[in-house]
CSV table of C-alpha atoms in Angstrom, one decimal:
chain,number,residue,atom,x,y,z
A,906,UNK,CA,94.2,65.6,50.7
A,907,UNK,CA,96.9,68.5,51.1
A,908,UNK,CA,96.5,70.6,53.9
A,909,UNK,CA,98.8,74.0,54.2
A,910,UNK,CA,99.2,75.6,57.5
A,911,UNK,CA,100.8,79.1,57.8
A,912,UNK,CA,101.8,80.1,61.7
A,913,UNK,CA,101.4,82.8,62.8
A,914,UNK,CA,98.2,84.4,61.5
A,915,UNK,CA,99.0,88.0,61.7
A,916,UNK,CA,102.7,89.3,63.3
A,917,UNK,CA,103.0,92.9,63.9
A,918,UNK,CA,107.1,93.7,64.0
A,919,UNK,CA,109.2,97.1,64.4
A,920,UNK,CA,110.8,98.6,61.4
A,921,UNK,CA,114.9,96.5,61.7
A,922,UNK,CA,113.4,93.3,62.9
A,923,UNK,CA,114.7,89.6,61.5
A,924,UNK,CA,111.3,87.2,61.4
A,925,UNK,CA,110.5,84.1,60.5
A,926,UNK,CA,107.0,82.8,58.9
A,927,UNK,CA,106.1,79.3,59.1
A,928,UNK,CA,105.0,77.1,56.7
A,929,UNK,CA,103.8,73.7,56.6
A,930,UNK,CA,101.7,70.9,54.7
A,931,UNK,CA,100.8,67.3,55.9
A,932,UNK,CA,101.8,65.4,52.4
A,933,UNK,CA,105.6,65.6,52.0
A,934,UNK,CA,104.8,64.1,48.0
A,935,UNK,CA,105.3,67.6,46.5
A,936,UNK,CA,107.1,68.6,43.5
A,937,UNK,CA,108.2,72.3,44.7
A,938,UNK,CA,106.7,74.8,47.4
A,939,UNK,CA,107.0,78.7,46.6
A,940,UNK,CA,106.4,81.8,48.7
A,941,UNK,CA,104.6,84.7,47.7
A,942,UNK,CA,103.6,88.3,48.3
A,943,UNK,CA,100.1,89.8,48.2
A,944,UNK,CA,99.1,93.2,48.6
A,945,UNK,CA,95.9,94.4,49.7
A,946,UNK,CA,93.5,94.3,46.3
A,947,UNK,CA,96.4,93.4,44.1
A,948,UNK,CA,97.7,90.0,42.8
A,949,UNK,CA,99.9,87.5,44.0
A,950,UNK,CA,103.8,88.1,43.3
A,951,UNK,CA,106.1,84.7,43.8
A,952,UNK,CA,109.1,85.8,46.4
A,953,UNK,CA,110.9,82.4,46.1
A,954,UNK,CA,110.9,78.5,44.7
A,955,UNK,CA,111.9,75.9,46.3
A,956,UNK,CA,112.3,72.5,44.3
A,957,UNK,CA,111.6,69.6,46.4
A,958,UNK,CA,115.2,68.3,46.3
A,959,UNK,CA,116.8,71.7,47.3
A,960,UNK,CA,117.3,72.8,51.0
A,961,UNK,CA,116.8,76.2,50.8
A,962,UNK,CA,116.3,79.6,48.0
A,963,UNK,CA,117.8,83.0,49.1
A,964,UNK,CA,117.1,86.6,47.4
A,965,UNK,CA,118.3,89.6,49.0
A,966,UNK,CA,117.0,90.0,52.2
A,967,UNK,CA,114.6,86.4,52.0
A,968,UNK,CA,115.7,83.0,52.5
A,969,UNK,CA,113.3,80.1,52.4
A,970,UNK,CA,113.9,76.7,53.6
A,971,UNK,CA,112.4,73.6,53.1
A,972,UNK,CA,112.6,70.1,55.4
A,973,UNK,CA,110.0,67.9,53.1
A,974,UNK,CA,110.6,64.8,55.1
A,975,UNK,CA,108.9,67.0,58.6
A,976,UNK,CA,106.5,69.0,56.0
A,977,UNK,CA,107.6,72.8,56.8
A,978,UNK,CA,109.3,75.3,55.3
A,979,UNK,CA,110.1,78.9,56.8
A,980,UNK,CA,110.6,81.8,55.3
A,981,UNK,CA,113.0,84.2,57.1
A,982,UNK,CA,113.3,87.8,56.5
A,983,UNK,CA,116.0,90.0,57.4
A,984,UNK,CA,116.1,93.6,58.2
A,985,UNK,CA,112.6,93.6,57.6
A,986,UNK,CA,111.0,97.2,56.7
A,987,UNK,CA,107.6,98.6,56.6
A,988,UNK,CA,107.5,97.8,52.2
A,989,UNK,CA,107.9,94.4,53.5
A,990,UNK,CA,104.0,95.1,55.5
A,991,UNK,CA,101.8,92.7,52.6
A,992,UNK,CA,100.5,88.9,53.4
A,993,UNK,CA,102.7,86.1,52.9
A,994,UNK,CA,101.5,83.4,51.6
A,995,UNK,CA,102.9,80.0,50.9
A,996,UNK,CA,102.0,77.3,48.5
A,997,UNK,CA,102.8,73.5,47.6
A,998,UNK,CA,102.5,72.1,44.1
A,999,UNK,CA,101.0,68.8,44.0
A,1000,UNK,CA,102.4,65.9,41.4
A,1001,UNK,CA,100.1,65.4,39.3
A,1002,UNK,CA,97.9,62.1,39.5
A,1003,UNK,CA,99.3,60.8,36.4
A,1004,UNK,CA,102.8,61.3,37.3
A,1005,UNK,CA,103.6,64.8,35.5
A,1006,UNK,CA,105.0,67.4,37.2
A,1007,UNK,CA,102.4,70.1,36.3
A,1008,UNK,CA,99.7,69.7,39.3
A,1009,UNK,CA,97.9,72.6,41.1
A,1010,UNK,CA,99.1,75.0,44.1
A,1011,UNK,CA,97.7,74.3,47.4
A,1012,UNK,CA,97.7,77.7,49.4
A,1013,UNK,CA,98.0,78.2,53.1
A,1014,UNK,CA,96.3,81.0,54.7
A,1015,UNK,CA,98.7,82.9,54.7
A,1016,UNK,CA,100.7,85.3,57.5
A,1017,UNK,CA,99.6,89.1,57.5
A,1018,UNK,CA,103.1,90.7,58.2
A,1019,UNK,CA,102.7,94.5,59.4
A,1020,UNK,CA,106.1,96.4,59.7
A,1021,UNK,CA,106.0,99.3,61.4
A,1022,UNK,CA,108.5,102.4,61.8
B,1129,UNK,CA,103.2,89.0,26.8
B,1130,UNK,CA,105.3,88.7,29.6
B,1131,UNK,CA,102.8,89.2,32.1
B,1132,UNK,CA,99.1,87.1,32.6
B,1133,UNK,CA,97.0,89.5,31.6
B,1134,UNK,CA,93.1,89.1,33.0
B,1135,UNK,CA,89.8,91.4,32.0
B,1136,UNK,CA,88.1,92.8,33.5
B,1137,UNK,CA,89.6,94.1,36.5
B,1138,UNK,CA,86.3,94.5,38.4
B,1139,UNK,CA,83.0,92.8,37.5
B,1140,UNK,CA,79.4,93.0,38.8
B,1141,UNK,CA,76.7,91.2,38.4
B,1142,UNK,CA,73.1,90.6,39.6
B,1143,UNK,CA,72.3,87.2,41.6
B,1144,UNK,CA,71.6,84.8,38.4
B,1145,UNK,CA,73.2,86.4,36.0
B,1146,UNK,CA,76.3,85.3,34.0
B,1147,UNK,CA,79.7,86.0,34.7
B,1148,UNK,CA,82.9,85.9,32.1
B,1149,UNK,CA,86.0,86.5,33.2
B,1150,UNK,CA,89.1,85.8,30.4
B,1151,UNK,CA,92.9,85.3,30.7
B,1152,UNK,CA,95.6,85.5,28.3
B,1153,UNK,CA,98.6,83.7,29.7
B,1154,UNK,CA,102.4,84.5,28.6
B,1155,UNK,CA,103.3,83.6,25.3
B,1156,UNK,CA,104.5,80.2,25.4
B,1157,UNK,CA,103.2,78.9,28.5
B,1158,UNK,CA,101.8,75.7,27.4
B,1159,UNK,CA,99.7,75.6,31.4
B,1160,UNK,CA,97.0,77.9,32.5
B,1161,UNK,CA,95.5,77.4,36.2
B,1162,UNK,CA,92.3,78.8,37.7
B,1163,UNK,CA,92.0,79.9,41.0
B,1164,UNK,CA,89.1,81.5,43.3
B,1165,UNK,CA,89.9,83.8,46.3
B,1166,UNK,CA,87.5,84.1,49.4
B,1167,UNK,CA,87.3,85.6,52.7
B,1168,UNK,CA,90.8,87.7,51.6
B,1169,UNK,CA,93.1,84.5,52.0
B,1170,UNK,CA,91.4,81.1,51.3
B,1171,UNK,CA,92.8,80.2,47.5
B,1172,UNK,CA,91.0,77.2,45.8
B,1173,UNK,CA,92.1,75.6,42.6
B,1174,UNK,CA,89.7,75.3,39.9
B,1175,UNK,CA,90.7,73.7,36.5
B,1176,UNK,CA,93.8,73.9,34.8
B,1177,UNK,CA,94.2,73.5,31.1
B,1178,UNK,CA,97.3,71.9,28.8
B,1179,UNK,CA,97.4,73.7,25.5
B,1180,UNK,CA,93.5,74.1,24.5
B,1181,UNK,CA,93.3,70.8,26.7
B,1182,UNK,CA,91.5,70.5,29.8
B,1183,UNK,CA,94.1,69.1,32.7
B,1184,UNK,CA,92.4,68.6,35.8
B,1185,UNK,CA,89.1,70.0,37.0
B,1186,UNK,CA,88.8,67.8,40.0
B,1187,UNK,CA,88.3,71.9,42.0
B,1188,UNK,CA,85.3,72.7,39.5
B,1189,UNK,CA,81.5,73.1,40.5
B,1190,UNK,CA,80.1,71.2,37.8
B,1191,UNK,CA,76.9,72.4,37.7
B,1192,UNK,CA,77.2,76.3,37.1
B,1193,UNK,CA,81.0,77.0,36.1
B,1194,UNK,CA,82.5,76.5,32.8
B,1195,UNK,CA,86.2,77.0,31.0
B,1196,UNK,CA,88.1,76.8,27.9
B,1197,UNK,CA,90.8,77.5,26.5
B,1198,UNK,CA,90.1,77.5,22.5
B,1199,UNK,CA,93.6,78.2,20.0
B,1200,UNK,CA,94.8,82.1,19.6
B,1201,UNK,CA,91.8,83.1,22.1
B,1202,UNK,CA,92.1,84.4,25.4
B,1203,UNK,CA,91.3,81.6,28.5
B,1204,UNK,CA,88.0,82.0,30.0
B,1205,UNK,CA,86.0,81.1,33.0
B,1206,UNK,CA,82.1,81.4,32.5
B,1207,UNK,CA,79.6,80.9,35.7
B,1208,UNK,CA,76.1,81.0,34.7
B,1209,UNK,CA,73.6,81.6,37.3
B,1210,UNK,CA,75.7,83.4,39.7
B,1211,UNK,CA,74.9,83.3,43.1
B,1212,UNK,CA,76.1,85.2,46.3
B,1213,UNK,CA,79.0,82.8,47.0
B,1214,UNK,CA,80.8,83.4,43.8
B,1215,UNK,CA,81.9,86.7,44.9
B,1216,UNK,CA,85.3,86.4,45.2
B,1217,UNK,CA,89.0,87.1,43.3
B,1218,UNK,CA,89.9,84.9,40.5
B,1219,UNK,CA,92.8,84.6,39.4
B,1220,UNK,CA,94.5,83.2,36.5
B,1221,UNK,CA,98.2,81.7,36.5
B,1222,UNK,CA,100.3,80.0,33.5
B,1223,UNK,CA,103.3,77.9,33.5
B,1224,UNK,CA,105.8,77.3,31.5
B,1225,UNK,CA,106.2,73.4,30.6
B,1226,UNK,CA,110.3,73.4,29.7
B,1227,UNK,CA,111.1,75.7,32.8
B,1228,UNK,CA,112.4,73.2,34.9
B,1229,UNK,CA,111.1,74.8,38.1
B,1230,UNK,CA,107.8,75.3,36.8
B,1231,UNK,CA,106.7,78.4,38.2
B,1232,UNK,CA,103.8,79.1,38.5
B,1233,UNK,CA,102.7,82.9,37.4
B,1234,UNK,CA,99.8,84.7,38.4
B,1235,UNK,CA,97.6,87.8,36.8
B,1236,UNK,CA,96.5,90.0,38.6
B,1237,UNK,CA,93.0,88.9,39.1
B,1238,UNK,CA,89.1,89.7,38.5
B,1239,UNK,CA,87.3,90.4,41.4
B,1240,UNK,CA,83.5,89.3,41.0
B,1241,UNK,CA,80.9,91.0,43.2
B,1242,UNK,CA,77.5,89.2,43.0
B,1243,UNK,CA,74.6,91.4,44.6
C-alpha cells in the first residue's frame, strides 16, 4: 500500500526566504507525482507535474524534483512571499492494477507554509 | 467547461439523512475521481469512473455510499444514512485520457456537515 509522507508539518519562514518541502512515498511504481496548493476552505490548485521519467518541473519561482528510485521529491521555493502562506500538498498517482496509466492520487499530509512580512 | 464544476458548495444534513453531492467534469475529460477530505489534510480516494463506467472503487464504503456517472448528466456521489464521520470536503477531479501527463483536475469541493 502507498504511503505519502510530507516533512515538515508546519514551517513558519520570513517574507525573502528560499525553502524546501519534502516529499516522499514508500512505492517507487508510480506513474507521475504532482504538487499542489490549497487554501484555507478553498480547493486544491496543481503547482507542478512531474512524470516519473523526468528529473525535475520548474515554474517561476517553484521547482520540484523527483528521485523515484529513493521515493522523494522536494519542492523548492524561491523568494518565497507571504501569497505563498497556503498548505502544500503533494500527491503520487498509482498505475493502475490493470496496467493503464489512469490510477488514483495518494496524498500526503501535506506542509502548512506561513510566510510572513 | 474548463473548470470541474461541483454543487452545492455547502451542504447540511441531519444524522441519517441523505446526502447528494454532483460534479460536472471538463468537457472531454473521459476520467472523473472522488475524493473525501478529513481532519483539514487527510485526502482519501473514493471511486473513479471511465466514461459512464465505473473504474476502481477499491476506496468506497460499500454499504452507505453510492456513485454514477450516467451520459450528459452531471457525476454524483449519494450517501444514504449519513452519519457524523461523513462530514468532511469532497471533492471531485477529472482527467483527460489523451493528455499525456494526465493531470489530474480538481473542483472546488462540497463540504458536508452532518449534525
Amino acid at each position: 500500500k502507498q504511503e505519502v509522507t510530507q516533512i515538515p508539518a508546519a514551517l513558519s519562514v520570513p517574507e525573502g526566504e528560499n525553502l524546501v518541502l519534502n516529499c516522499s512515498f514508500t512505492d517507487s511504481a508510480i506513474y507521475n507525482l504532482q504538487w499542489f496548493r490549497q487554501d484555507p476552505g478553498k480547493g486544491l490548485t496543481s503547482l507542478l507535474l512531474i512524470q516519473s521519467s523526468q528529473r525535475e518541473q520548474t515554474s517561476g519561482r517553484l521547482n520540484a524534483s523527483l528521485d523515484k528510485s529513493s521515493g522523494r521529491s522536494t519542492l523548492y521555493i524561491a523568494a518565497s512571499q507571504p501569497g505563498d502562506s497556503a498548505t502544500y500538498l503533494c500527491a503520487v498517482r498509482a498505475r493502475h492494477a490493470g496496467g493503464t496509466s489512469y490510477g488514483k492520487l495518494t496524498f500526503g499530509q501535506g506542509t502548512i507554509l506561513t510566510v510572513h512580512p | 467547461g474548463e473548470e470541474v464544476a461541483q454543487t452545492p458548495k455547502h451542504l447540511v444534513r441531519g444524522e441519517g439523512q441523505k446526502a447528494k453531492l454532483y460534479c460536472a467534469p471538463i468537457k472531454g475529460h473521459s476520467y472523473v475521481f472522488w475524493y473525501q477530505q478529513v481532519l483539514k489534510n487527510e485526502f482519501k480516494f473514493l471511486i473513479s469512473f471511465q466514461n459512464e463506467n465505473v473504474f476502481d472503487e477499491t476506496g468506497m464504503p460499500k454499504e452507505r455510499f453510492s456513485a454514477k456517472c450516467l451520459p450528459n448528466s452531471p457525476c454524483s456521489l449519494e450517501i444514504q444514512a449519513t452519519k457524523l464521520e461523513d462530514s468532511a470536503v469532497y471533492f471531485c477531479a477529472s482527467s483527460h485520457h489523451r493528455v499525456v501527463n494526465y493531470e489530474q483536475y480538481f473542483g472546488p469541493g462540497t463540504r458536508l456537515t452532518v449534525t
